[in-house]
CSV table of C-alpha atoms in Angstrom, one decimal:
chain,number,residue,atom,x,y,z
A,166,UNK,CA,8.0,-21.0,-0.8
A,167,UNK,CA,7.1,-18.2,-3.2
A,168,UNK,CA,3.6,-16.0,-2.3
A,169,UNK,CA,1.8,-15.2,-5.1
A,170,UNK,CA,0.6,-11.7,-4.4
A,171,UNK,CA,-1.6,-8.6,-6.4
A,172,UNK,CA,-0.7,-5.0,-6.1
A,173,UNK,CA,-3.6,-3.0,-5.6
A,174,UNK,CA,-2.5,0.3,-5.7
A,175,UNK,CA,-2.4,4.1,-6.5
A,176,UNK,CA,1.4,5.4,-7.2
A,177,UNK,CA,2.1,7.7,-5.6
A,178,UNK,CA,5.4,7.9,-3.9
A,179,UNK,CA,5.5,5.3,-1.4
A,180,UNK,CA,3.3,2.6,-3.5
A,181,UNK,CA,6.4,2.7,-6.3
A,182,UNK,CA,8.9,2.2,-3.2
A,183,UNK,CA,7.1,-0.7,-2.4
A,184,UNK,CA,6.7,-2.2,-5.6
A,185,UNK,CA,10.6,-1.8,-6.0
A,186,UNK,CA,11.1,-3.6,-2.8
A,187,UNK,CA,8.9,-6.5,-4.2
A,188,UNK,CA,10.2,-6.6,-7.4
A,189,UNK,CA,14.2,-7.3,-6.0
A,190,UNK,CA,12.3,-10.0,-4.0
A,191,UNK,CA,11.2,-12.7,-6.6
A,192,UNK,CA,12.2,-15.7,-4.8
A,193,UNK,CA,9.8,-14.5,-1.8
A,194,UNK,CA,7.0,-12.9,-3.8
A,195,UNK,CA,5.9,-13.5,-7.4
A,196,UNK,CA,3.8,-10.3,-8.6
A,197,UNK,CA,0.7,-11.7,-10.9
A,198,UNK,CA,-0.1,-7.9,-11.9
A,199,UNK,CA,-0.8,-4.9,-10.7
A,200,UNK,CA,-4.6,-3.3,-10.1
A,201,UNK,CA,-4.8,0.7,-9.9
A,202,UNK,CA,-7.5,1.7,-7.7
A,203,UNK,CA,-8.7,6.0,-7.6
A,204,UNK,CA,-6.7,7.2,-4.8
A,205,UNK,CA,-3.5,9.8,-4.2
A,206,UNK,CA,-4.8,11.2,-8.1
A,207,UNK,CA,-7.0,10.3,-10.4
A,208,UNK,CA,-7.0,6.5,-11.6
A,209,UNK,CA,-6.2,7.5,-15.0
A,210,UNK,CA,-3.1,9.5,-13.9
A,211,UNK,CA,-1.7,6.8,-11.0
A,212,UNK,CA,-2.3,3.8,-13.5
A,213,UNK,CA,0.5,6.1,-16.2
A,214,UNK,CA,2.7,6.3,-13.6
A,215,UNK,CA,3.4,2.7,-12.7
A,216,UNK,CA,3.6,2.5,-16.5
A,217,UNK,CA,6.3,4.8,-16.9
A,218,UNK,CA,8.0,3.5,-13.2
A,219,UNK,CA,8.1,0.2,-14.8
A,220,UNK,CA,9.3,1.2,-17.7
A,221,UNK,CA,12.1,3.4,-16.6
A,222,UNK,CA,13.4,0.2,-14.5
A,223,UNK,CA,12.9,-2.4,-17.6
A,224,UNK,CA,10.2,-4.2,-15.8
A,225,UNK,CA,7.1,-5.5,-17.6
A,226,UNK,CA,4.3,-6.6,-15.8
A,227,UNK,CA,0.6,-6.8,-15.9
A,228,UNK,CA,-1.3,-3.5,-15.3
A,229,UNK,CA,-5.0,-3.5,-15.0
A,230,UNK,CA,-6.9,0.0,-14.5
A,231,UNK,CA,-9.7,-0.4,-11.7
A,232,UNK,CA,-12.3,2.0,-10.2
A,233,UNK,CA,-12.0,5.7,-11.0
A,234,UNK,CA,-14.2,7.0,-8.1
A,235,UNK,CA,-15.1,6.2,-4.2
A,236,UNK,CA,-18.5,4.3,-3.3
A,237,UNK,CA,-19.9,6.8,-2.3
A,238,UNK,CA,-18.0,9.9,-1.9
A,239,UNK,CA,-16.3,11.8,-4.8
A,240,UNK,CA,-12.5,11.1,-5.2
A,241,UNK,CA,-10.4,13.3,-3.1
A,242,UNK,CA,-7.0,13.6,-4.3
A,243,UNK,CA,-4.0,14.9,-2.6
A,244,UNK,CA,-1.3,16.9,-5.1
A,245,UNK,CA,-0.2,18.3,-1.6
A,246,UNK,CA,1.4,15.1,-0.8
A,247,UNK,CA,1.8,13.6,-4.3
A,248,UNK,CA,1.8,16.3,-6.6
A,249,UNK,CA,-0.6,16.6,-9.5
A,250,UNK,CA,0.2,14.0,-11.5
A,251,UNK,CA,0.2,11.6,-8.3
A,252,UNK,CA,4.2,10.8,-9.0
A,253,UNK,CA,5.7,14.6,-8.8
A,254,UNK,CA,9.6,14.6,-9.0
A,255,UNK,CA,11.1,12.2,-11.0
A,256,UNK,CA,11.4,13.0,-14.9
A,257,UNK,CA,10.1,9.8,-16.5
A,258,UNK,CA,10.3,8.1,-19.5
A,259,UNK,CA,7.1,7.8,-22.3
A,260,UNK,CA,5.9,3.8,-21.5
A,261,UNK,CA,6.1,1.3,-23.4
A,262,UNK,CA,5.0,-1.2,-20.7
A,263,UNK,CA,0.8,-1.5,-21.8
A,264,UNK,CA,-2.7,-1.1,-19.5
A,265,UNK,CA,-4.7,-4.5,-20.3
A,266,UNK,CA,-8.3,-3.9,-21.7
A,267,UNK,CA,-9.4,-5.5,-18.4
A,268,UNK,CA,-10.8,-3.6,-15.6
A,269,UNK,CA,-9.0,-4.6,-12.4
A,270,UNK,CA,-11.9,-6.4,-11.1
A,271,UNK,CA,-12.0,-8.4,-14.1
A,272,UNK,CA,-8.1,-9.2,-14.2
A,273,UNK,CA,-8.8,-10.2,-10.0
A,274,UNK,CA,-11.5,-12.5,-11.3
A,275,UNK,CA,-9.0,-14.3,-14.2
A,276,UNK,CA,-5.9,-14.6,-11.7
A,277,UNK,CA,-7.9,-16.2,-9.0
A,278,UNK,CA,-10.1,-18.6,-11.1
A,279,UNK,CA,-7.2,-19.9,-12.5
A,280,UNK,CA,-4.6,-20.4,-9.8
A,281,UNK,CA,-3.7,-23.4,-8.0
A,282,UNK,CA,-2.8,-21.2,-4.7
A,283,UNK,CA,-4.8,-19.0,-2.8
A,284,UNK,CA,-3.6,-15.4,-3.5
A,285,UNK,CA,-2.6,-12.5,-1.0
A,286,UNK,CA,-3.6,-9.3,-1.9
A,287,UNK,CA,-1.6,-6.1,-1.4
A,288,UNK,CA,-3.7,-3.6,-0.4
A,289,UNK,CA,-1.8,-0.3,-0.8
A,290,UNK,CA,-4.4,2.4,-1.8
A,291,UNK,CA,-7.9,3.0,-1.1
A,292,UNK,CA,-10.1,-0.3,-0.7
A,293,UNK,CA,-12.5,0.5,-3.7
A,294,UNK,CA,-11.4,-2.5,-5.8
A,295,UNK,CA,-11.2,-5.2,-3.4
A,296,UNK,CA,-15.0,-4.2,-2.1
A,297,UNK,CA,-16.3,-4.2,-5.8
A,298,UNK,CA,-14.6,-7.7,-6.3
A,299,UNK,CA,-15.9,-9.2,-3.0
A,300,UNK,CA,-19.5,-7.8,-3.6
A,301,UNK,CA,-19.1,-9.0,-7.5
A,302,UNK,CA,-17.3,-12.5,-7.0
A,303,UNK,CA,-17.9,-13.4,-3.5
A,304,UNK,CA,-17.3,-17.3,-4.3
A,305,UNK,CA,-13.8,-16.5,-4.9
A,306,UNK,CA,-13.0,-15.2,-1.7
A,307,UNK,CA,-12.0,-18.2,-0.6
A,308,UNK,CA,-9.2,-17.8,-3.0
A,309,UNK,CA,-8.0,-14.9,-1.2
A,310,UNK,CA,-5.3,-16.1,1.4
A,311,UNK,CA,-5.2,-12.4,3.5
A,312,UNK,CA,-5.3,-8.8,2.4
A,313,UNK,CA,-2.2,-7.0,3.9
A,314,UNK,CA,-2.9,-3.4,3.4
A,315,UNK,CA,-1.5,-0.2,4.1
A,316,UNK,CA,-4.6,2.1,6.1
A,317,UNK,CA,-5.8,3.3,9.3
A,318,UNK,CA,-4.5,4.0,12.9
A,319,UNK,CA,-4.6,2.9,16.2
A,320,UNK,CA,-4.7,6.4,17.6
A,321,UNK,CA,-4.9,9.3,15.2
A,322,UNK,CA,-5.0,10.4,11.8
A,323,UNK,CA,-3.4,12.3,8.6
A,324,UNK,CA,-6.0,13.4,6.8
A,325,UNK,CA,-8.6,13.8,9.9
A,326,UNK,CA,-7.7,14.2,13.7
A,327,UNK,CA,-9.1,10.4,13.7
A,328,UNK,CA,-8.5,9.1,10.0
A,329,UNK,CA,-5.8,8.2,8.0
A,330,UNK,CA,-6.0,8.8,4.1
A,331,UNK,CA,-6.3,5.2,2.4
A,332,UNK,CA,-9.5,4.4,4.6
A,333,UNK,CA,-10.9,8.0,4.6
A,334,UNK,CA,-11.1,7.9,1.1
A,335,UNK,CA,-13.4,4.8,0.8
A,336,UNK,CA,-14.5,4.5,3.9
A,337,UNK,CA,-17.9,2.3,2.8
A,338,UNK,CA,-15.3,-0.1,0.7
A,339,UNK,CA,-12.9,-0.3,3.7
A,340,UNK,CA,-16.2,-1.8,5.8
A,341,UNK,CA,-16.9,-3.7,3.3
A,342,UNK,CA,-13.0,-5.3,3.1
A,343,UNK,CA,-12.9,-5.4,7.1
A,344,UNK,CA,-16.2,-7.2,7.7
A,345,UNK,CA,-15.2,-10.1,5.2
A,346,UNK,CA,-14.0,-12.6,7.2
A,347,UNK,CA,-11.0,-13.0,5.3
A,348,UNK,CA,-7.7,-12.9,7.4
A,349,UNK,CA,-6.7,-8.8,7.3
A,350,UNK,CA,-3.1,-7.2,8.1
A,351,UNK,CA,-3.6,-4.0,9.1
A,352,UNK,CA,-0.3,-1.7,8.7
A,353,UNK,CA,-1.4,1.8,10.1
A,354,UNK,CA,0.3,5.0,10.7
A,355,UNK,CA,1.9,4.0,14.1
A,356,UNK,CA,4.2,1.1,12.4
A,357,UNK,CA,4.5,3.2,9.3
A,358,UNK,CA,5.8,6.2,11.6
A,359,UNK,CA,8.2,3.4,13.0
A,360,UNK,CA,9.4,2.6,9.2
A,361,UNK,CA,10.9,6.0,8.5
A,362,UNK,CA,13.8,6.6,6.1
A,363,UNK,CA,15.7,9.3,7.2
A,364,UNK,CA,16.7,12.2,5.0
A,365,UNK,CA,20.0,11.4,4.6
A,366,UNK,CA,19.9,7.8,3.8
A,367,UNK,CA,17.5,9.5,1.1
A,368,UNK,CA,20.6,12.0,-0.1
A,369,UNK,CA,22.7,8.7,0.0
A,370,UNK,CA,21.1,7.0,-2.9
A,371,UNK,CA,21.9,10.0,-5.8
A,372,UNK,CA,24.4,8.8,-8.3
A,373,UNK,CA,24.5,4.6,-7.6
A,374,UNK,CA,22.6,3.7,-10.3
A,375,UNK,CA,19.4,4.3,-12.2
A,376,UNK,CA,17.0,2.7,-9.7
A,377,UNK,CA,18.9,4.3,-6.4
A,378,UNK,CA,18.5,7.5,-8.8
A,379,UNK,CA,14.7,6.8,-9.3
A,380,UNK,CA,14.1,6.3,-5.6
A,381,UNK,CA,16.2,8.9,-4.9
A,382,UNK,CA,14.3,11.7,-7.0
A,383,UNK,CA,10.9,9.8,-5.8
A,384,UNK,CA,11.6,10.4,-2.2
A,385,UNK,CA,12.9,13.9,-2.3
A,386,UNK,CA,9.5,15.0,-3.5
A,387,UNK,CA,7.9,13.0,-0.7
A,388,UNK,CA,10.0,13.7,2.2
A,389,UNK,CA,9.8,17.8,1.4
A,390,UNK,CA,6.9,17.8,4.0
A,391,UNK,CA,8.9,16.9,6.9
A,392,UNK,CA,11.8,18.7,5.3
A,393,UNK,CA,10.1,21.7,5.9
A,394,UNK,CA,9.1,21.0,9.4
A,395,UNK,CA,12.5,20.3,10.4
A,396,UNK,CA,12.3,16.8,10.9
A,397,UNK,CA,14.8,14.4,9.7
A,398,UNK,CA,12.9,11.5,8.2
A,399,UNK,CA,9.7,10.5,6.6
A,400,UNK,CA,7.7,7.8,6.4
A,401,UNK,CA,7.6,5.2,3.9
A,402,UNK,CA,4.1,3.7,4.6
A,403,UNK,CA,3.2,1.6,1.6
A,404,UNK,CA,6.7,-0.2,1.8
A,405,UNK,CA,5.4,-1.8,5.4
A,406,UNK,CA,2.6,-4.5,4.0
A,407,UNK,CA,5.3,-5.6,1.9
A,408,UNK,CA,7.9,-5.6,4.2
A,409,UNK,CA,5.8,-7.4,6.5
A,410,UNK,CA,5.4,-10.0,4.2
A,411,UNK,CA,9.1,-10.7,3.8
A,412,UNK,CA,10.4,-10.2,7.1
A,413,UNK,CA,7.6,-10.9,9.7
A,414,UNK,CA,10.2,-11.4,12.6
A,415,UNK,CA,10.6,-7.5,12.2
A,416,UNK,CA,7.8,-6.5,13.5
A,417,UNK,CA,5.4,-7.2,16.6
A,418,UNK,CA,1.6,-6.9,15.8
A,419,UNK,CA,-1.5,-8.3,17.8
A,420,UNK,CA,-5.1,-9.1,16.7
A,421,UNK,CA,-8.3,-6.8,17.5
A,422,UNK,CA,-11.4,-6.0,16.3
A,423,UNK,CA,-11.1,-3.4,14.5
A,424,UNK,CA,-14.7,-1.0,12.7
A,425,UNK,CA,-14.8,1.5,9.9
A,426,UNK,CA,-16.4,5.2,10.6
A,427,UNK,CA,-17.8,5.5,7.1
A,428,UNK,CA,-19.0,9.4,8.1
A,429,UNK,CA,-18.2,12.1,10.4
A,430,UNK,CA,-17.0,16.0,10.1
A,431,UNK,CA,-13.7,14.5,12.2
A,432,UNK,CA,-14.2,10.6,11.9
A,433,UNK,CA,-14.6,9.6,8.2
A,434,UNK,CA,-12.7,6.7,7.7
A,435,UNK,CA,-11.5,6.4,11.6
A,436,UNK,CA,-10.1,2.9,12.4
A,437,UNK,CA,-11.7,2.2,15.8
A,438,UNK,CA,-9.4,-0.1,17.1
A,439,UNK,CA,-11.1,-2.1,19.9
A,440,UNK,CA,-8.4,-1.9,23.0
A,441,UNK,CA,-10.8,-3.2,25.7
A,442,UNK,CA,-10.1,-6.5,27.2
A,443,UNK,CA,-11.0,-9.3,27.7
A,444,UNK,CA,-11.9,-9.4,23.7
A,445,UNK,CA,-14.3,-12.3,22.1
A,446,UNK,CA,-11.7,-14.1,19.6
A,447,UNK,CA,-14.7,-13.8,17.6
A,448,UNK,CA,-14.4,-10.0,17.2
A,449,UNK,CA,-10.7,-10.1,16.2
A,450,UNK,CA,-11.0,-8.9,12.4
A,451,UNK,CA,-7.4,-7.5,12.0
A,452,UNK,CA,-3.8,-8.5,12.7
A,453,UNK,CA,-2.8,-4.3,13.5
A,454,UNK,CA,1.4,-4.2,13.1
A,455,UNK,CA,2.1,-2.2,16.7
A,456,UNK,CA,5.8,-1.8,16.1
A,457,UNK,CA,8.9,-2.8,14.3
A,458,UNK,CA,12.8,-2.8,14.2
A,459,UNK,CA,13.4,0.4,11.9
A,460,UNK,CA,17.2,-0.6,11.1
A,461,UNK,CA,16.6,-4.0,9.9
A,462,UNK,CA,13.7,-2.6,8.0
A,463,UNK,CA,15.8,0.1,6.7
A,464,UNK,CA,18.6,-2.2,5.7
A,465,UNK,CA,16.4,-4.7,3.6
A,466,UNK,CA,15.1,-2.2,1.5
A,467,UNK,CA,18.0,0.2,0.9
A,468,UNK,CA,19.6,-3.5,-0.3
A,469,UNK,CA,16.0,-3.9,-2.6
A,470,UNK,CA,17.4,-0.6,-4.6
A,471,UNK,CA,20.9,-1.9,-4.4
A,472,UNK,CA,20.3,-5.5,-5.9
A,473,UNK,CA,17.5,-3.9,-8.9
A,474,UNK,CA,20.3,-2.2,-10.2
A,475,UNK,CA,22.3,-5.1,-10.2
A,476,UNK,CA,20.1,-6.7,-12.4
């Protein structure tokens, strides 16, 4: 049966490797559109760069341009990781694929009113969106079969000791998202630090085709971080909620309750995962992926990359 899914997102590296992996995928997941949320840059700058990703690959698809700053806090964004266009590396074409004259909240609003099937949402940036749209439409969240989304930790952090980057940067929207009551996935750094491509599988992809070429000049911006600390992969995080949704034997995962830190000097957007037992089932707000098989994983997507350029 196909899932009807929306990409929230902010590409960024990894959000375009995940949309890849979805797009080769459209038996398993059929992508409504695509919301861009403020996040690894500016949301003017990440919404032209899944314009330009689609169209390098000859994909259309929906694009609807959503908030441009936190809740509360001013946008943050990270050219360290990203560069300062939010999609450093790859040389991309003008687009010709189009932005809707819909905000993302708005385009949210349309797809759910009018489908059939409750929809999952694909939660790959900061959580600024999906709060407006609960806060704005809350009779529609019963429309919303789960929000899988890439954010938080179990343990530590990558932006603070204690936070990891999606959540830190809305940490009042990611409250918001985790105290909704709707069914939450919650892929955080330990099972993204699992998912890891290594650097050569990365060197692998150069010459096989224009979308292996794309993912290859993508990723060798994004893995020059642990390049340059001698380690031999990197982590592909926003590829895991999407993963997850294809291939759920391939990872283990276990439900807790799980609260935002929405300030803090070291614990802005901390993820305090609940670990004392027993636990009230009445707590447990999040399905946290613990762990998963990194080979399968690895093979299913390096096939994603493989079978787009087959089409």
């Amino acid at each position: 049966m196909t899932r009807k899914i929306i990409i929230d997102c902010d590409p960024g590296h990894d959000d375009v490797m995940a949309i890849l992996l979805a797009l080769a995928h459209p038996e398993e997941l059929e992508i409504l559109g695509y919301t861009t949320v403020c996040g690894n840059q500016l949301v003017e700058k990440v919404t032209a760069n899944l314009a330009k990703v689609l169209t390098a690959i000859g994909k259309s698809g929906k694009i609807a341009m959503g908030c441009d700053t936190p809740l509360h806090y001013a946008p943050d964004p990270q050219p360290g990781a990203h560069g300062e266009s939010g999609l450093d590396g790859p040389i991309l074409p003008e687009a010709t694929v189009k932005v809707l004259d819909k905000h993302a909240i708005e385009f949210m609003r349309d797809v759910l009113e009018n489908s059939d099937k409750k929809i999952t949402i694909v939660a790959l940036g900061p959580l600024t969106n999906i709060a407006v749209f609960l806060k704005t439409y809350p009779h529609l969240r019963s429309k919303i079969e789960c929000i899988t989304l890439m954010g938080g930790s179990i343990y530590s952090g990558n932006i603070l000791p204690k936070a990891e980057f999606n959540i830190y940067e809305d940490p009042h929207a990611a409250k918001i998202v985790f105290e909704s009551s709707i069914p939450i996935i919650m892929s955080g750094l330990e099972v993204c630090n699992e998912a890891s491509i290594l650097h050569t599988e990365i060197d692998a992809l150069q010459g096989n085709g224009k979308v292996q070429d794309l993912a290859h000049d993508i990723l060798q911006f994004f893995s020059k971080y642990n390049r340059d600390r001698n380690k031999d992969r990197s982590p592909l995080f926003d590829v895991v909620p999407i993963m997850h949704l294809l291939h759920p034997e391939y990872f283990t995962s276990q439900k807790f309750p799980v609260h935002i830190e929405v300030a803090g000097e070291y614990t802005r957007g901390m993820t305090v995962v609940d670990l004392r037992e027993p636990r009230d089932p009445n707590t447990l707000n999040a399905e946290v992926l613990t762990h998963c098989d990194r080979d399968k994983f690895m093979k299913v997507f390096l096939d994603a990359l493989i079978q787009l350029d087959k089409n």
